[in-house]
JSON list of C-alpha atoms in Angstrom, two decimals:
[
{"chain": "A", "resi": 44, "resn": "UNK", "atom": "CA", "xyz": [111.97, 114.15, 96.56]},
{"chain": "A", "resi": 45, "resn": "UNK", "atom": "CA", "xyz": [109.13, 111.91, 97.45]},
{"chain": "A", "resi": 46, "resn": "UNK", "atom": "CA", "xyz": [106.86, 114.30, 95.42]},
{"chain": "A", "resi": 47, "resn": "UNK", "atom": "CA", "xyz": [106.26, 111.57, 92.53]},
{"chain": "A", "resi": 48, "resn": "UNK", "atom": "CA", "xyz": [104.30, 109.30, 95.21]},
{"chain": "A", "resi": 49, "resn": "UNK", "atom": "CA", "xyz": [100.88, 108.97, 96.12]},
{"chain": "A", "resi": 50, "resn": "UNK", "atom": "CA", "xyz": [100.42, 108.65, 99.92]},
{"chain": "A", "resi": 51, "resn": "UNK", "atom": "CA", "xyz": [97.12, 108.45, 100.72]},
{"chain": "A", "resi": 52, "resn": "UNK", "atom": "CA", "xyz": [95.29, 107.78, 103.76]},
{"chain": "A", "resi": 53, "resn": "UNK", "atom": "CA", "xyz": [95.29, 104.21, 103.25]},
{"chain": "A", "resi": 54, "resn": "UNK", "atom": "CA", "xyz": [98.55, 103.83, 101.71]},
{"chain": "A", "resi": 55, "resn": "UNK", "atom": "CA", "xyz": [100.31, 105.87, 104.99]},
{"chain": "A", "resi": 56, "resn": "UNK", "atom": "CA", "xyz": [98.41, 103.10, 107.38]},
{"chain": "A", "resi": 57, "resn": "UNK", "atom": "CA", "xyz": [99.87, 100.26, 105.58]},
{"chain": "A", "resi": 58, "resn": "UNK", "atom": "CA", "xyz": [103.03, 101.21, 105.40]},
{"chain": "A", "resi": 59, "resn": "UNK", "atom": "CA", "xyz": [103.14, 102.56, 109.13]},
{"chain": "A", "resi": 60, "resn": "UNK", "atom": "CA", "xyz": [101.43, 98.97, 110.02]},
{"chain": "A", "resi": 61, "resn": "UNK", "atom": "CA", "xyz": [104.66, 97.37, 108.45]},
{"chain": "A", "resi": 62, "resn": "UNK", "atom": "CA", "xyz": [106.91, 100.08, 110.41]},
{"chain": "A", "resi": 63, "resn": "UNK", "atom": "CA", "xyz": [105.14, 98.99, 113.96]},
{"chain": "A", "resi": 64, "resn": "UNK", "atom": "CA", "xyz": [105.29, 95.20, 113.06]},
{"chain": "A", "resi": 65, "resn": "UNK", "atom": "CA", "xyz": [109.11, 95.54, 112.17]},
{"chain": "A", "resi": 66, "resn": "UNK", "atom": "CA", "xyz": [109.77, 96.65, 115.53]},
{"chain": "A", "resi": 67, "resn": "UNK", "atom": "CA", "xyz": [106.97, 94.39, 117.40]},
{"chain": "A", "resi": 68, "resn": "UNK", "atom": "CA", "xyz": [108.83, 91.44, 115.75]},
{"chain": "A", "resi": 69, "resn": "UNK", "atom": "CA", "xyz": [112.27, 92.64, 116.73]},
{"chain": "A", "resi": 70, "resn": "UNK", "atom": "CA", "xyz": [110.99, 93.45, 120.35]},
{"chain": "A", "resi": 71, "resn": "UNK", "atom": "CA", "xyz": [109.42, 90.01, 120.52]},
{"chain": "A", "resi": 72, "resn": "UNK", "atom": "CA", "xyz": [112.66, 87.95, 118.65]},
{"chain": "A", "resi": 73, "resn": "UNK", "atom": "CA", "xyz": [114.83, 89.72, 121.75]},
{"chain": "A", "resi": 74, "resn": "UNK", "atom": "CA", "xyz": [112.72, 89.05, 124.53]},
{"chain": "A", "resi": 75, "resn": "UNK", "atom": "CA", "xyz": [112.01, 85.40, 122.80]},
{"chain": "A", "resi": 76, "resn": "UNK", "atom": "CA", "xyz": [113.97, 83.76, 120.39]},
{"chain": "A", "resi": 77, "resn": "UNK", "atom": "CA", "xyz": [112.12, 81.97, 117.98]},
{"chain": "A", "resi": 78, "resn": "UNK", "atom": "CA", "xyz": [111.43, 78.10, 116.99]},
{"chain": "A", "resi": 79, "resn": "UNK", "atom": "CA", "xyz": [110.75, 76.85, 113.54]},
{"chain": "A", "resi": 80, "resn": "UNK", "atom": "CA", "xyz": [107.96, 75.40, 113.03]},
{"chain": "A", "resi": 81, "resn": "UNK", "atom": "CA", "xyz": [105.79, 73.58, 109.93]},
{"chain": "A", "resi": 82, "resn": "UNK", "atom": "CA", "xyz": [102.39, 75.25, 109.12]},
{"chain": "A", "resi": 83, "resn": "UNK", "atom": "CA", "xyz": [100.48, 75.07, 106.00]},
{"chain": "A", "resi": 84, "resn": "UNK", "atom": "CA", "xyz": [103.84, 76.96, 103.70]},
{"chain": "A", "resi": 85, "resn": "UNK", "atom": "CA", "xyz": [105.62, 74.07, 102.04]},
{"chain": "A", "resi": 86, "resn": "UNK", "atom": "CA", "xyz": [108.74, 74.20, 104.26]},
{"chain": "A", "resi": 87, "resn": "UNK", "atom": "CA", "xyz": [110.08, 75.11, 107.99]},
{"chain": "A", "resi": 88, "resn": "UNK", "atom": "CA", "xyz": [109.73, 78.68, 108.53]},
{"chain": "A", "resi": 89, "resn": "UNK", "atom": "CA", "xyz": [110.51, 81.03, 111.82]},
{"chain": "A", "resi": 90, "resn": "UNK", "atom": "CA", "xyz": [108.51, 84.15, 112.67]},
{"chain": "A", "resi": 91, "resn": "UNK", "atom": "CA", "xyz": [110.52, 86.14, 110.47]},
{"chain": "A", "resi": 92, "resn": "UNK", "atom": "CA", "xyz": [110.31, 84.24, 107.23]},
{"chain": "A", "resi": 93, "resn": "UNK", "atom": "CA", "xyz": [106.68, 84.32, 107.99]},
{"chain": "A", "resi": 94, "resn": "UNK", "atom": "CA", "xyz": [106.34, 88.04, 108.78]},
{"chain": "A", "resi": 95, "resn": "UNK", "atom": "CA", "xyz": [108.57, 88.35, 105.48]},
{"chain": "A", "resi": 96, "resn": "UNK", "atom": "CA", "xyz": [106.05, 85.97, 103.33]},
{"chain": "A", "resi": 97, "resn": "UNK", "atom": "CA", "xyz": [102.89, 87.70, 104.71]},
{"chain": "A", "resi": 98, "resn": "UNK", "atom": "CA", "xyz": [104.54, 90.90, 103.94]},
{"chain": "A", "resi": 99, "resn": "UNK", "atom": "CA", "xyz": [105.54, 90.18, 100.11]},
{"chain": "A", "resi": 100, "resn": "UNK", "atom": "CA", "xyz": [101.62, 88.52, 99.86]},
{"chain": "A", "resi": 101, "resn": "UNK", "atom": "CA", "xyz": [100.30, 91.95, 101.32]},
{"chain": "A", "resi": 102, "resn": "UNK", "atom": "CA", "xyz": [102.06, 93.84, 99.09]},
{"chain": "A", "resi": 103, "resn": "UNK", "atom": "CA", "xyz": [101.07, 91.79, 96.05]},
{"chain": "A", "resi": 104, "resn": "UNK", "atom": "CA", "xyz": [97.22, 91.68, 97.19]},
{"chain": "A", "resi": 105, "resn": "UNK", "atom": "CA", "xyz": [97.94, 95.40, 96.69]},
{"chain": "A", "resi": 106, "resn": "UNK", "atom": "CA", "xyz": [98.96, 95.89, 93.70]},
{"chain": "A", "resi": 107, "resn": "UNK", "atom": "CA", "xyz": [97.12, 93.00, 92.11]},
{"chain": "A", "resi": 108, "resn": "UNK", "atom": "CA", "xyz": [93.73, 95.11, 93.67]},
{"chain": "A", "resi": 109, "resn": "UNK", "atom": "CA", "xyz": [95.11, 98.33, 92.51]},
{"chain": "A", "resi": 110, "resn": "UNK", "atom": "CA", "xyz": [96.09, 96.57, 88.88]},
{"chain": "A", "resi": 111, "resn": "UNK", "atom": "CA", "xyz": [92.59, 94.97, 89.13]},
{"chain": "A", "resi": 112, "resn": "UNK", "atom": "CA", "xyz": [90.33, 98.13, 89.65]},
{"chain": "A", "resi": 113, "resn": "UNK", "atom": "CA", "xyz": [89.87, 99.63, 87.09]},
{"chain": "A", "resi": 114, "resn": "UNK", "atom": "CA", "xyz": [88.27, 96.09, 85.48]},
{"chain": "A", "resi": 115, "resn": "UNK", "atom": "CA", "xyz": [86.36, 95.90, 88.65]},
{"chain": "A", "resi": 116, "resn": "UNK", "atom": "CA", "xyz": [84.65, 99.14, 88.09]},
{"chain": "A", "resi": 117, "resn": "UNK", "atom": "CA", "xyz": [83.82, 97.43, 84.65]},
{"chain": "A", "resi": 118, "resn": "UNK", "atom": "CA", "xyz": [83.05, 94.39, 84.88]},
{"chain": "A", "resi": 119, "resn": "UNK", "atom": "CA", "xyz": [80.46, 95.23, 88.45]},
{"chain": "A", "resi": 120, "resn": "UNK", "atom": "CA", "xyz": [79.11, 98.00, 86.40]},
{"chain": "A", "resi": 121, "resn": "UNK", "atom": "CA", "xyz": [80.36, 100.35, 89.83]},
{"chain": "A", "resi": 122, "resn": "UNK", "atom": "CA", "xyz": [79.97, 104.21, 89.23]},
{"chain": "A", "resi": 123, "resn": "UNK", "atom": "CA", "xyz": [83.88, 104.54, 91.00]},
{"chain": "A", "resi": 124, "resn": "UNK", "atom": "CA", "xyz": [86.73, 102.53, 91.62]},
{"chain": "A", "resi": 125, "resn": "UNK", "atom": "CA", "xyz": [86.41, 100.09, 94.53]},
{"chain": "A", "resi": 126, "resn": "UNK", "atom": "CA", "xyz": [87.59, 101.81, 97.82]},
{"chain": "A", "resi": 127, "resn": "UNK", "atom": "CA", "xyz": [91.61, 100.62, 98.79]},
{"chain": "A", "resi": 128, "resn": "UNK", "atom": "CA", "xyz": [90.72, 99.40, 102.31]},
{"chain": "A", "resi": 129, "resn": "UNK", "atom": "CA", "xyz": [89.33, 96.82, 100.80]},
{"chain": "A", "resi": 130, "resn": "UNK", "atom": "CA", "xyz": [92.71, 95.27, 99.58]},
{"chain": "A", "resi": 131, "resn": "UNK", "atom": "CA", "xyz": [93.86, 96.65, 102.81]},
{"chain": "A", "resi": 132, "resn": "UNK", "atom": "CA", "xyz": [91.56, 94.64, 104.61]},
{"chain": "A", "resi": 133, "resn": "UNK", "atom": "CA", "xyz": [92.21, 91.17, 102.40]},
{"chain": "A", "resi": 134, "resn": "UNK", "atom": "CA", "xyz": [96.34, 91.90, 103.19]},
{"chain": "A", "resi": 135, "resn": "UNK", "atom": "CA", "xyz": [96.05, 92.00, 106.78]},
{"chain": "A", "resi": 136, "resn": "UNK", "atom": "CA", "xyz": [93.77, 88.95, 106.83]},
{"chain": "A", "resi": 137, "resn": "UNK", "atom": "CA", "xyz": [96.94, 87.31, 104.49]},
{"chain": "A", "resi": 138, "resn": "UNK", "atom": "CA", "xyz": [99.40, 88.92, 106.82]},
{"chain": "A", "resi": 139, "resn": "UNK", "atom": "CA", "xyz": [98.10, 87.92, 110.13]},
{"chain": "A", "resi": 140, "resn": "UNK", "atom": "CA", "xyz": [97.11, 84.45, 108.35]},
{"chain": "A", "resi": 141, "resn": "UNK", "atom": "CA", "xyz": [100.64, 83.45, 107.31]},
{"chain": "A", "resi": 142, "resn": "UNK", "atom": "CA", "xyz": [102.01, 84.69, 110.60]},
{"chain": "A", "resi": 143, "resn": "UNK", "atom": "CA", "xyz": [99.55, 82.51, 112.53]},
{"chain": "A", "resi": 144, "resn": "UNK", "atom": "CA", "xyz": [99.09, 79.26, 110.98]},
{"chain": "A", "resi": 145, "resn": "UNK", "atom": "CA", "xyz": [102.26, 79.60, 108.45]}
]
């Protein structure tokens, strides 16, 4: 069924890093409900609409780098495609970012 995807090393880390936040957040909303608060997004948010912001951003870092790579390779005259941590690394930073000061 799943046969059509491409899970990778990277890709299985991301998406079990979304898994274990998911339940981190719902641990952490039980033991302590949250406050909304202003950060630098353009309106009030709580720690869920920020975990759900960071997580659409993440994903779109992704796909934007995986859209991107091939031009990359181009335009930086590489020999291969730019490694995927590296958009792994930039949606984490986003992630944890938007969760933080958000």
């Amino acid at each position: 069924m799943f046969t059509w995807m491409v899970w990778t090393t990277p890709v299985a880390v991301f998406f079990t890093c979304i898994v274990l936040m998911l339940i981190g957040m719902t641990v952490w909303e039980i033991k302590s409900p949250t406050v909304e608060r202003k950060g630098f997004l353009p309106m009030v948010t709580t720690r869920g609409d920020r975990l759900f912001i960071g997580l659409l951003g993440a994903a779109y870092i992704n796909l934007a780098f995986i859209g991107l790579a091939g031009w990359l390779t181009q335009w930086l005259s590489l020999e291969q495609e730019p490694s995927i941590w590296i958009s792994f690394v930039a949606s984490m930073a986003w992630l944890l970012l938007a969760l933080r000061k958000g």
